[in-house]
Amino acid sequence: MTENSNKGSQAEEIKVDVLIVGGGFSGLCMAIKLREAGMNSFLLIEKSDDIGGTWYYNRYPGCACDIPSHLYSFSFDLWPDWSRMYPGQQEIHDYLKRCVQRYELGLQILLNTRFREAIWSDAESVWHATAGEGIRIRARVLVSGIGGLHVPQYPKLKGVEHLTGPKFHSSTWDHSIDLNGKNVAVVGTGASAIQFVPQIAPCAGKLYLFQRTPPWIVPRMDFAFAEKWKQRFRRFPLLMHAFRQLIFWRQEFRVLGFLGNRFVRGKATEIATHHLEKQISDPKLRAALKPNYELGCKRVLVSDDYYPSLTRPNVELVTDTIAEVCEHSIVTADGVERPIDVLIFGTGFRATEPLIGIRLVGRGGVEIHDAWRERMSAYLGITVSGFPNLFLLLGPNTGLGHNSVVLMIESQVRYVMSCLALLKRDKKRVLEVRQETQKQFVADIYRRIEGTVWQSGGCHSWYQDQRTGDNTTLWPGSVVAYTRRTRAVSRADYELT
Ligand SMILES: Cc1cc2nc3c(=O)[nH]c(=O)nc-3n(C[C@H](O)[C@H](O)[C@H](O)COP(=O)(O)OP(=O)(O)OC[C@H]3O[C@@H](n4cnc5c(N)ncnc54)[C@H](O)[C@@H]3O)c2cc1C
């Protein structure tokens, strides 16, 4: 991979056919498929100093996937040596690094290069992009793989700037801070917090966990793969495919509960309730941990060690609202003051704010944030009317609450390749989704979202746009349905020029 050594200089314009932004699962998948198709004129730019996206940033103790990695990995690059069902961050990061090597992408990846702006030129039918410090790139096609979960969300806490001790977000974990014997405050009880709280609880002097809303949690049932199973997977790739299929259908079945099937949701609620009751015997703590919204409305979490960690004598679950942060303490609304040495935010990401820090100017000088003033939307979550030759990976309404998003990424990349093939076949340069097509698609999405637990489950979640309450992040259907819809591009949906 190439380090960007171009800081500050006005280099010549780089010319490529496809510019990919982001070096996580999405961007890498796009690069691999272009490489496989022999379309080698591409450049991938990544703002960070390594590839991996989510799996490079999140290095907090206990960070791991919550979809088994035999499924949470590329279908075309299965890995027999996953150490366990839910491997940790380092193993997934290593997997992605191996992909970069195996598909020889290194020379076409520019690290430390933040994508800033792209302006569509109708006259030339290209995107003029700027990145890093004055790097100019001209590309016929622009693919965004910037992900939705990488800009930390910080809660607005009165007086937080006065805290003298260290404070950091789970995605920018400060490993230089020794938590041994310290009074640690953790704000938030989402997917990251439930992974790192059990890890840090044994060493903290006192751990105060500030909870706004408890999550629904189901058993994780993690286990390590015995060497003989890894050998079998290596020798019989079909066995590995079969195992992946098994996990896929187990996950896929769950979507019924999210979409409105009361029986499936009821069963899942029973499992989660039983899990809570089995692991927490104190009725007061149990009541504080019992969600008062329907299972699935917020992301359902998997953990076997979170609840037990809350029963430790040095851990206190605090459900009162934080009133103020002082120099050495946190005061809650009930007037109780707790001494704090370190503050850790497990408060998630700005998931519904699109393309943060990026300016995209499409046809007629329209900036994408203006086009999305009402809400962010895209046809199939991928193409946007008014923004020719632009493709979004994991764009609006294509996240999942029940299955591996790598499946969605692969479907989207297949679709982009199909669009590029269509352009080539018809000897055209520009493809733009029809406004009417996008409108109808979005109307259909919102009609389907109405009946789902995400919209009617009685919670506020990070899936929802904070201004409108619309669910702009999740796909209201199965992976199978999405894969079908994106199998091939329909010419009628697009204007080709
Ligand atoms: C802790 C954690 C655990 C998760 N576990 C799961 C799981 O088990 N299963 C699941 O399905 N999903 C999970 N997710 C969701 C996860 O984000 C996706 O699965 C997946 O990693 C998304 O890949 P991506 O490439 O689209 O985005 P990312 O991994 O976020 O990568 C995007 C990349 O784009 C780069 N970038 C952003 N802006 C710019 C810019 N302006 N210029 C240049 N580069 C830029 C970023 O630096 C980043 O490297 C998890 C997320 C988190 C945070």
Short mmCIF file of C-alpha atoms in Angstrom, two decimals, residues 73-497:
data_model
loop_
_atom_site.label_atom_id
_atom_site.label_comp_id
_atom_site.label_asym_id
_atom_site.label_seq_id
_atom_site.Cartn_x
_atom_site.Cartn_y
_atom_site.Cartn_z
CA SER A 73 -16.42 -12.63 5.24
CA PHE A 74 -16.38 -12.66 1.43
CA SER A 75 -18.27 -15.55 -0.18
CA PHE A 76 -15.52 -15.76 -2.80
CA ASP A 77 -12.74 -15.90 -0.23
CA LEU A 78 -13.74 -18.24 2.53
CA TRP A 79 -11.22 -18.69 5.31
CA PRO A 80 -10.95 -22.14 6.93
CA ASP A 81 -8.81 -20.99 9.85
CA TRP A 82 -11.15 -18.72 11.79
CA SER A 83 -10.20 -19.43 15.37
CA ARG A 84 -13.77 -19.27 16.67
CA MET A 85 -17.35 -18.50 15.73
CA TYR A 86 -16.99 -14.81 16.61
CA PRO A 87 -13.34 -13.90 16.10
CA GLY A 88 -11.87 -10.70 17.43
CA GLN A 89 -10.95 -7.50 15.63
CA GLN A 90 -7.34 -8.48 14.92
CA GLU A 91 -8.31 -11.67 13.11
CA ILE A 92 -10.83 -9.88 10.88
CA HIS A 93 -8.32 -7.12 10.16
CA ASP A 94 -5.72 -9.77 9.24
CA TYR A 95 -8.26 -11.40 6.93
CA LEU A 96 -8.80 -8.12 5.07
CA LYS A 97 -5.06 -7.53 4.83
CA ARG A 98 -4.64 -11.00 3.32
CA CYS A 99 -7.30 -10.08 0.73
CA VAL A 100 -5.26 -7.02 -0.23
CA GLN A 101 -2.23 -9.26 -0.76
CA ARG A 102 -4.02 -12.09 -2.50
CA TYR A 103 -5.69 -9.81 -5.05
CA GLU A 104 -2.58 -7.64 -5.37
CA LEU A 105 -4.37 -4.42 -4.56
CA GLY A 106 -1.54 -2.79 -2.63
CA LEU A 107 -0.17 -0.59 -5.36
CA GLN A 108 -3.59 0.83 -6.08
CA ILE A 109 -4.38 1.84 -2.52
CA LEU A 110 -3.44 5.30 -1.33
CA LEU A 111 -3.48 5.59 2.45
CA ASN A 112 -3.67 8.76 4.55
CA THR A 113 -5.72 10.30 1.77
CA ARG A 114 -8.99 11.83 2.80
CA PHE A 115 -11.54 12.25 0.03
CA ARG A 116 -12.87 15.78 0.27
CA GLU A 117 -14.89 16.72 -2.76
CA ALA A 118 -15.99 15.62 -6.21
CA ILE A 119 -17.64 17.73 -8.86
CA TRP A 120 -19.36 16.21 -11.86
CA SER A 121 -18.48 17.71 -15.22
CA ASP A 122 -21.23 17.29 -17.77
CA ALA A 123 -18.98 18.49 -20.56
CA GLU A 124 -16.31 15.87 -19.92
CA SER A 125 -18.55 13.21 -18.32
CA VAL A 126 -16.13 12.72 -15.45
CA TRP A 127 -15.85 13.39 -11.74
CA HIS A 128 -13.16 15.85 -10.68
CA ALA A 129 -12.19 14.87 -7.16
CA THR A 130 -9.88 16.39 -4.58
CA ALA A 131 -8.33 14.38 -1.78
CA GLY A 132 -5.57 14.55 0.80
CA GLU A 133 -3.70 17.84 0.62
CA GLY A 134 -4.32 19.03 -2.90
CA ILE A 135 -4.42 15.71 -4.75
CA ARG A 136 -6.61 15.97 -7.82
CA ILE A 137 -8.19 12.89 -9.33
CA ARG A 138 -10.23 12.61 -12.48
CA ALA A 139 -12.47 9.55 -12.63
CA ARG A 140 -15.27 8.42 -14.90
CA VAL A 141 -16.86 6.45 -12.08
CA LEU A 142 -16.95 7.25 -8.37
CA VAL A 143 -17.66 4.53 -5.80
CA SER A 144 -18.21 5.45 -2.18
CA GLY A 145 -17.35 2.76 0.36
CA ILE A 146 -17.04 5.14 3.28
CA GLY A 147 -19.19 3.13 5.67
CA GLY A 148 -21.71 4.47 8.13
CA LEU A 149 -20.11 3.59 11.43
CA HIS A 150 -16.85 5.44 11.70
CA VAL A 151 -17.61 8.97 12.88
CA PRO A 152 -18.07 8.75 16.67
CA GLN A 153 -21.24 10.02 18.28
CA TYR A 154 -20.67 11.94 21.52
CA PRO A 155 -23.52 12.71 23.88
CA LYS A 156 -24.02 16.30 24.92
CA LEU A 157 -23.02 16.24 28.59
CA LYS A 158 -23.00 19.44 30.59
CA GLY A 159 -19.51 20.27 31.83
CA VAL A 160 -17.76 17.36 30.09
CA GLU A 161 -14.90 19.67 29.09
CA HIS A 162 -14.12 20.21 32.80
CA LEU A 163 -13.24 16.56 33.49
CA THR A 164 -9.52 16.53 34.21
CA GLY A 165 -9.00 12.80 33.64
CA PRO A 166 -8.74 11.16 30.23
CA LYS A 167 -11.81 10.55 28.08
CA PHE A 168 -12.12 8.69 24.80
CA HIS A 169 -14.58 6.93 22.50
CA SER A 170 -14.60 3.14 22.09
CA SER A 171 -13.48 3.48 18.45
CA THR A 172 -10.44 5.56 19.42
CA TRP A 173 -9.51 3.54 22.50
CA ASP A 174 -6.52 4.99 24.31
CA HIS A 175 -4.46 1.93 25.21
CA SER A 176 -1.90 4.12 27.00
CA ILE A 177 -4.40 4.69 29.82
CA ASP A 178 -4.03 2.15 32.60
CA LEU A 179 -7.48 1.40 33.99
CA ASN A 180 -6.16 -0.69 36.90
CA GLY A 181 -7.78 0.38 40.14
CA LYS A 182 -9.30 3.50 38.52
CA ASN A 183 -12.82 4.85 38.82
CA VAL A 184 -14.07 4.34 35.29
CA ALA A 185 -17.30 5.77 33.89
CA VAL A 186 -18.75 4.17 30.78
CA VAL A 187 -21.52 6.02 29.00
CA GLY A 188 -23.70 3.89 26.73
CA THR A 189 -24.79 0.27 26.64
CA GLY A 190 -24.74 -0.50 22.91
CA ALA A 191 -22.93 -3.12 20.84
CA SER A 192 -19.40 -1.92 21.66
CA ALA A 193 -19.98 -1.26 25.38
CA ILE A 194 -21.37 -4.73 26.00
CA GLN A 195 -18.15 -6.13 24.54
CA PHE A 196 -15.63 -4.02 26.44
CA VAL A 197 -17.41 -3.69 29.82
CA PRO A 198 -16.79 -7.39 30.73
CA GLN A 199 -13.13 -6.97 29.72
CA ILE A 200 -12.37 -3.88 31.80
CA ALA A 201 -14.63 -4.58 34.78
CA PRO A 202 -12.16 -6.98 36.50
CA CYS A 203 -9.32 -4.45 36.51
CA ALA A 204 -11.22 -1.21 37.20
CA GLY A 205 -11.37 -0.09 40.82
CA LYS A 206 -14.98 0.95 40.33
CA LEU A 207 -16.91 0.88 37.08
CA TYR A 208 -20.00 3.06 36.72
CA LEU A 209 -22.05 2.11 33.70
CA PHE A 210 -24.42 4.89 32.68
CA GLN A 211 -27.38 3.40 30.84
CA ARG A 212 -30.07 5.34 28.99
CA THR A 213 -31.89 2.36 27.43
CA PRO A 214 -31.07 -1.30 28.02
CA PRO A 215 -30.49 -3.47 24.94
CA TRP A 216 -32.13 -6.82 24.25
CA ILE A 217 -29.41 -9.45 24.53
CA VAL A 218 -29.48 -13.05 23.35
CA PRO A 219 -26.93 -15.82 24.12
CA ARG A 220 -23.76 -15.67 22.04
CA MET A 221 -22.87 -19.36 22.10
CA ASP A 222 -19.34 -18.66 20.94
CA PHE A 223 -16.85 -21.50 20.67
CA ALA A 224 -13.34 -22.11 19.37
CA PHE A 225 -12.91 -24.34 16.31
CA ALA A 226 -10.91 -27.46 17.06
CA GLU A 227 -7.91 -28.01 14.79
CA LYS A 228 -9.60 -31.04 13.21
CA TRP A 229 -12.47 -28.82 12.03
CA LYS A 230 -10.10 -26.30 10.49
CA GLN A 231 -8.39 -29.19 8.69
CA ARG A 232 -11.74 -30.45 7.42
CA PHE A 233 -12.65 -26.97 6.20
CA ARG A 234 -9.28 -26.75 4.43
CA ARG A 235 -9.61 -30.18 2.82
CA PHE A 236 -13.27 -29.94 1.92
CA PRO A 237 -14.20 -26.39 0.89
CA LEU A 238 -17.72 -27.65 0.20
CA LEU A 239 -18.09 -28.37 3.89
CA MET A 240 -17.15 -24.78 4.63
CA HIS A 241 -19.75 -23.56 2.13
CA ALA A 242 -22.35 -25.79 3.76
CA PHE A 243 -21.48 -24.42 7.19
CA ARG A 244 -21.75 -20.89 5.86
CA GLN A 245 -25.17 -21.71 4.39
CA LEU A 246 -26.29 -23.09 7.71
CA ILE A 247 -25.34 -19.87 9.49
CA PHE A 248 -26.85 -17.80 6.71
CA TRP A 249 -30.29 -19.42 6.96
CA ARG A 250 -30.23 -19.29 10.75
CA GLN A 251 -29.65 -15.53 10.57
CA GLU A 252 -31.95 -14.96 7.61
CA PHE A 253 -34.88 -16.64 9.35
CA ARG A 254 -34.71 -13.95 12.05
CA VAL A 255 -35.76 -11.23 9.62
CA LEU A 256 -39.33 -12.47 9.89
CA GLY A 257 -39.45 -11.22 13.46
CA PHE A 258 -38.19 -7.78 12.44
CA LEU A 259 -40.64 -7.51 9.56
CA GLY A 260 -43.67 -8.16 11.71
CA ASN A 261 -44.03 -11.90 12.35
CA ARG A 262 -45.22 -11.90 15.97
CA PHE A 263 -44.50 -15.60 16.51
CA VAL A 264 -40.81 -15.35 15.57
CA ARG A 265 -40.39 -12.12 17.53
CA GLY A 266 -42.18 -13.65 20.50
CA LYS A 267 -39.84 -16.65 20.49
CA ALA A 268 -36.77 -14.39 20.31
CA THR A 269 -38.17 -12.28 23.15
CA GLU A 270 -38.63 -15.43 25.25
CA ILE A 271 -35.00 -16.44 24.62
CA ALA A 272 -33.70 -12.98 25.54
CA THR A 273 -35.90 -12.74 28.65
CA HIS A 274 -34.80 -16.18 29.81
CA HIS A 275 -31.15 -15.18 29.22
CA LEU A 276 -31.60 -12.11 31.42
CA GLU A 277 -33.42 -14.00 34.16
CA LYS A 278 -30.88 -16.81 34.17
CA GLN A 279 -27.89 -14.50 34.44
CA ILE A 280 -29.29 -11.81 36.76
CA SER A 281 -30.95 -12.91 39.98
CA ASP A 282 -31.25 -9.51 41.70
CA PRO A 283 -34.81 -8.33 40.89
CA LYS A 284 -33.86 -4.63 41.00
CA LEU A 285 -30.97 -5.04 38.58
CA ARG A 286 -33.07 -7.33 36.41
CA ALA A 287 -35.80 -4.71 36.17
CA ALA A 288 -33.26 -2.05 35.22
CA LEU A 289 -31.92 -4.27 32.45
CA LYS A 290 -35.29 -5.22 30.99
CA PRO A 291 -36.02 -3.24 27.82
CA ASN A 292 -39.41 -1.54 27.59
CA TYR A 293 -39.58 -1.63 23.80
CA GLU A 294 -40.02 -4.51 21.40
CA LEU A 295 -37.12 -6.80 20.64
CA GLY A 296 -35.47 -5.81 17.37
CA CYS A 297 -36.41 -2.12 17.50
CA LYS A 298 -32.78 -1.43 18.44
CA ARG A 299 -29.96 -3.74 17.38
CA VAL A 300 -30.29 -7.10 19.15
CA LEU A 301 -26.99 -7.84 20.85
CA VAL A 302 -25.26 -11.13 21.56
CA SER A 303 -23.30 -11.69 24.74
CA ASP A 304 -22.73 -14.30 27.41
CA ASP A 305 -20.50 -12.23 29.68
CA TYR A 306 -22.13 -8.79 29.80
CA TYR A 307 -24.85 -9.53 32.37
CA PRO A 308 -22.49 -11.46 34.70
CA SER A 309 -20.03 -8.55 34.60
CA LEU A 310 -22.74 -6.26 35.97
CA THR A 311 -23.10 -8.43 39.06
CA ARG A 312 -19.51 -7.77 40.13
CA PRO A 313 -19.26 -5.87 43.43
CA ASN A 314 -17.17 -3.12 41.78
CA VAL A 315 -19.70 -2.47 39.00
CA GLU A 316 -22.70 -0.17 39.36
CA LEU A 317 -25.38 0.25 36.73
CA VAL A 318 -26.59 3.83 36.84
CA THR A 319 -29.92 4.56 35.19
CA ASP A 320 -30.35 8.15 36.36
CA THR A 321 -29.64 10.78 33.72
CA ILE A 322 -26.28 12.48 33.87
CA ALA A 323 -26.88 16.04 35.08
CA GLU A 324 -23.32 17.31 34.98
CA VAL A 325 -19.72 16.27 34.58
CA CYS A 326 -17.37 17.99 37.03
CA GLU A 327 -13.57 18.05 37.28
CA HIS A 328 -13.33 14.69 39.06
CA SER A 329 -16.87 13.35 39.14
CA ILE A 330 -20.22 12.84 37.49
CA VAL A 331 -23.43 14.07 39.10
CA THR A 332 -26.72 12.43 38.17
CA ALA A 333 -30.20 13.96 38.18
CA ASP A 334 -30.93 12.45 41.62
CA GLY A 335 -28.04 14.52 43.03
CA VAL A 336 -25.64 11.60 43.58
CA GLU A 337 -21.98 12.41 42.79
CA ARG A 338 -19.62 9.63 41.71
CA PRO A 339 -15.84 10.08 41.54
CA ILE A 340 -14.42 9.55 38.04
CA ASP A 341 -10.83 9.12 36.82
CA VAL A 342 -11.53 8.01 33.24
CA LEU A 343 -14.57 8.50 31.02
CA ILE A 344 -15.26 6.13 28.12
CA PHE A 345 -17.93 6.78 25.52
CA GLY A 346 -19.61 3.67 24.18
CA THR A 347 -22.13 5.84 22.41
CA GLY A 348 -21.90 4.59 18.84
CA PHE A 349 -21.63 6.49 15.61
CA ARG A 350 -23.28 9.23 13.57
CA ALA A 351 -24.93 6.62 11.37
CA THR A 352 -27.73 8.65 9.82
CA GLU A 353 -25.68 11.67 8.83
CA PRO A 354 -24.62 10.99 5.27
CA LEU A 355 -21.19 11.63 3.78
CA ILE A 356 -19.87 13.63 6.72
CA GLY A 357 -17.15 16.06 5.65
CA ILE A 358 -17.61 15.29 1.96
CA ARG A 359 -18.89 17.60 -0.78
CA LEU A 360 -20.40 15.93 -3.84
CA VAL A 361 -21.67 18.21 -6.58
CA GLY A 362 -23.73 16.50 -9.24
CA ARG A 363 -25.52 17.61 -12.37
CA GLY A 364 -26.57 21.27 -12.41
CA GLY A 365 -24.34 22.14 -9.46
CA VAL A 366 -26.56 20.42 -6.90
CA GLU A 367 -24.72 19.31 -3.76
CA ILE A 368 -25.80 15.93 -2.45
CA HIS A 369 -26.69 17.19 1.03
CA ASP A 370 -29.12 19.64 -0.62
CA ALA A 371 -30.57 16.85 -2.72
CA TRP A 372 -31.00 14.90 0.52
CA ARG A 373 -32.39 17.78 2.56
CA GLU A 374 -35.64 15.90 3.19
CA ARG A 375 -33.90 12.59 3.82
CA MET A 376 -31.02 10.61 2.32
CA SER A 377 -32.14 8.16 -0.32
CA ALA A 378 -30.84 6.22 -3.29
CA TYR A 379 -32.21 3.71 -5.74
CA LEU A 380 -31.46 0.28 -4.25
CA GLY A 381 -29.30 2.27 -1.83
CA ILE A 382 -26.76 2.53 -4.65
CA THR A 383 -27.51 5.18 -7.30
CA VAL A 384 -28.81 8.73 -6.92
CA SER A 385 -30.68 10.73 -9.52
CA GLY A 386 -28.71 13.85 -10.49
CA PHE A 387 -25.41 12.16 -9.64
CA PRO A 388 -24.28 10.24 -12.72
CA ASN A 389 -21.76 7.44 -12.49
CA LEU A 390 -21.85 7.59 -8.71
CA PHE A 391 -22.33 4.37 -6.75
CA LEU A 392 -22.82 4.11 -3.01
CA LEU A 393 -21.94 0.92 -1.16
CA LEU A 394 -23.94 0.37 2.01
CA GLY A 395 -25.86 3.49 1.06
CA PRO A 396 -29.26 4.50 2.50
CA ASN A 397 -31.54 1.68 3.65
CA THR A 398 -29.15 -1.15 2.95
CA GLY A 399 -27.86 -1.91 6.44
CA LEU A 400 -29.06 -5.04 8.21
CA GLY A 401 -30.30 -5.81 11.68
CA HIS A 402 -30.32 -9.57 11.27
CA ASN A 403 -27.56 -10.78 8.96
CA SER A 404 -24.05 -10.07 7.67
CA VAL A 405 -23.76 -6.79 5.76
CA VAL A 406 -20.94 -8.30 3.73
CA LEU A 407 -23.71 -10.08 1.82
CA MET A 408 -25.27 -6.72 0.99
CA ILE A 409 -21.89 -5.29 -0.03
CA GLU A 410 -21.29 -8.19 -2.41
CA SER A 411 -24.74 -7.76 -3.98
CA GLN A 412 -24.07 -4.07 -4.46
CA VAL A 413 -20.66 -4.59 -5.98
CA ARG A 414 -22.15 -7.18 -8.35
CA TYR A 415 -24.75 -4.58 -9.31
CA VAL A 416 -22.12 -1.89 -9.94
CA MET A 417 -20.20 -4.32 -12.14
CA SER A 418 -23.41 -5.02 -14.01
CA CYS A 419 -23.90 -1.25 -14.57
CA LEU A 420 -20.35 -0.90 -15.86
CA ALA A 421 -20.90 -3.86 -18.18
CA LEU A 422 -24.09 -2.24 -19.47
CA LEU A 423 -22.22 0.97 -20.27
CA LYS A 424 -19.58 -0.98 -22.11
CA ARG A 425 -22.07 -3.07 -24.02
CA ASP A 426 -24.08 -0.04 -25.14
CA LYS A 427 -20.93 1.97 -25.84
CA LYS A 428 -22.08 4.73 -23.47
CA ARG A 429 -20.15 6.74 -20.93
CA VAL A 430 -22.74 7.95 -18.48
CA LEU A 431 -25.42 6.20 -16.46
CA GLU A 432 -27.93 7.97 -14.26
CA VAL A 433 -30.91 6.53 -12.46
CA ARG A 434 -34.24 7.99 -13.54
CA GLN A 435 -35.77 10.29 -10.96
CA GLU A 436 -39.10 8.48 -11.19
CA THR A 437 -37.45 5.09 -10.61
CA GLN A 438 -35.73 6.35 -7.47
CA LYS A 439 -38.92 8.02 -6.21
CA GLN A 440 -40.96 4.86 -6.61
CA PHE A 441 -38.30 2.75 -4.95
CA VAL A 442 -38.07 5.09 -1.96
CA ALA A 443 -41.86 5.25 -1.60
CA ASP A 444 -41.93 1.46 -1.60
CA ILE A 445 -39.19 1.28 1.05
CA TYR A 446 -41.07 3.60 3.39
CA ARG A 447 -44.32 1.76 2.82
CA ARG A 448 -42.60 -1.47 3.86
CA ILE A 449 -40.78 0.05 6.80
CA GLU A 450 -44.09 1.10 8.35
CA GLY A 451 -44.94 -2.43 9.44
CA THR A 452 -41.51 -3.29 10.81
CA VAL A 453 -40.37 -3.35 14.42
CA TRP A 454 -37.80 -0.64 13.65
CA GLN A 455 -40.55 1.88 13.07
CA SER A 456 -43.27 0.67 15.39
CA GLY A 457 -41.33 -1.08 18.17
CA GLY A 458 -41.54 1.82 20.62
CA CYS A 459 -37.91 2.97 20.69
CA HIS A 460 -35.59 5.63 19.32
CA SER A 461 -32.60 4.02 17.68
CA TRP A 462 -29.51 4.95 15.72
CA TYR A 463 -31.25 3.48 12.70
CA GLN A 464 -33.53 6.52 12.64
CA ASP A 465 -32.81 9.98 11.33
CA GLN A 466 -32.81 12.16 14.43
CA ARG A 467 -34.64 15.01 12.66
CA THR A 468 -37.45 13.05 11.03
CA GLY A 469 -37.57 9.72 12.86
CA ASP A 470 -37.35 7.96 9.47
CA ASN A 471 -35.42 4.75 9.30
CA THR A 472 -32.84 5.70 6.69
CA THR A 473 -30.34 2.97 7.42
CA LEU A 474 -31.95 -0.48 7.29
CA TRP A 475 -33.18 -2.61 4.43
CA PRO A 476 -36.77 -3.59 5.26
CA GLY A 477 -36.53 -7.09 3.86
CA SER A 478 -34.48 -10.22 3.61
CA VAL A 479 -31.02 -10.54 2.13
CA VAL A 480 -32.50 -12.96 -0.39
CA ALA A 481 -34.95 -10.28 -1.57
CA TYR A 482 -32.19 -7.67 -1.88
CA THR A 483 -29.91 -10.06 -3.76
CA ARG A 484 -32.72 -10.79 -6.19
CA ARG A 485 -33.44 -7.12 -6.78
CA THR A 486 -29.82 -6.30 -7.45
CA ARG A 487 -28.90 -9.38 -9.47
CA ALA A 488 -28.66 -7.37 -12.70
CA VAL A 489 -29.27 -3.81 -13.76
CA SER A 490 -32.47 -3.07 -15.63
CA ARG A 491 -31.81 -0.74 -18.53
CA ALA A 492 -35.26 0.82 -18.13
CA ASP A 493 -34.25 2.23 -14.73
CA TYR A 494 -31.46 4.34 -16.18
CA GLU A 495 -30.70 7.02 -18.71
CA LEU A 496 -27.57 6.20 -20.64
CA THR A 497 -25.84 8.96 -22.51
#
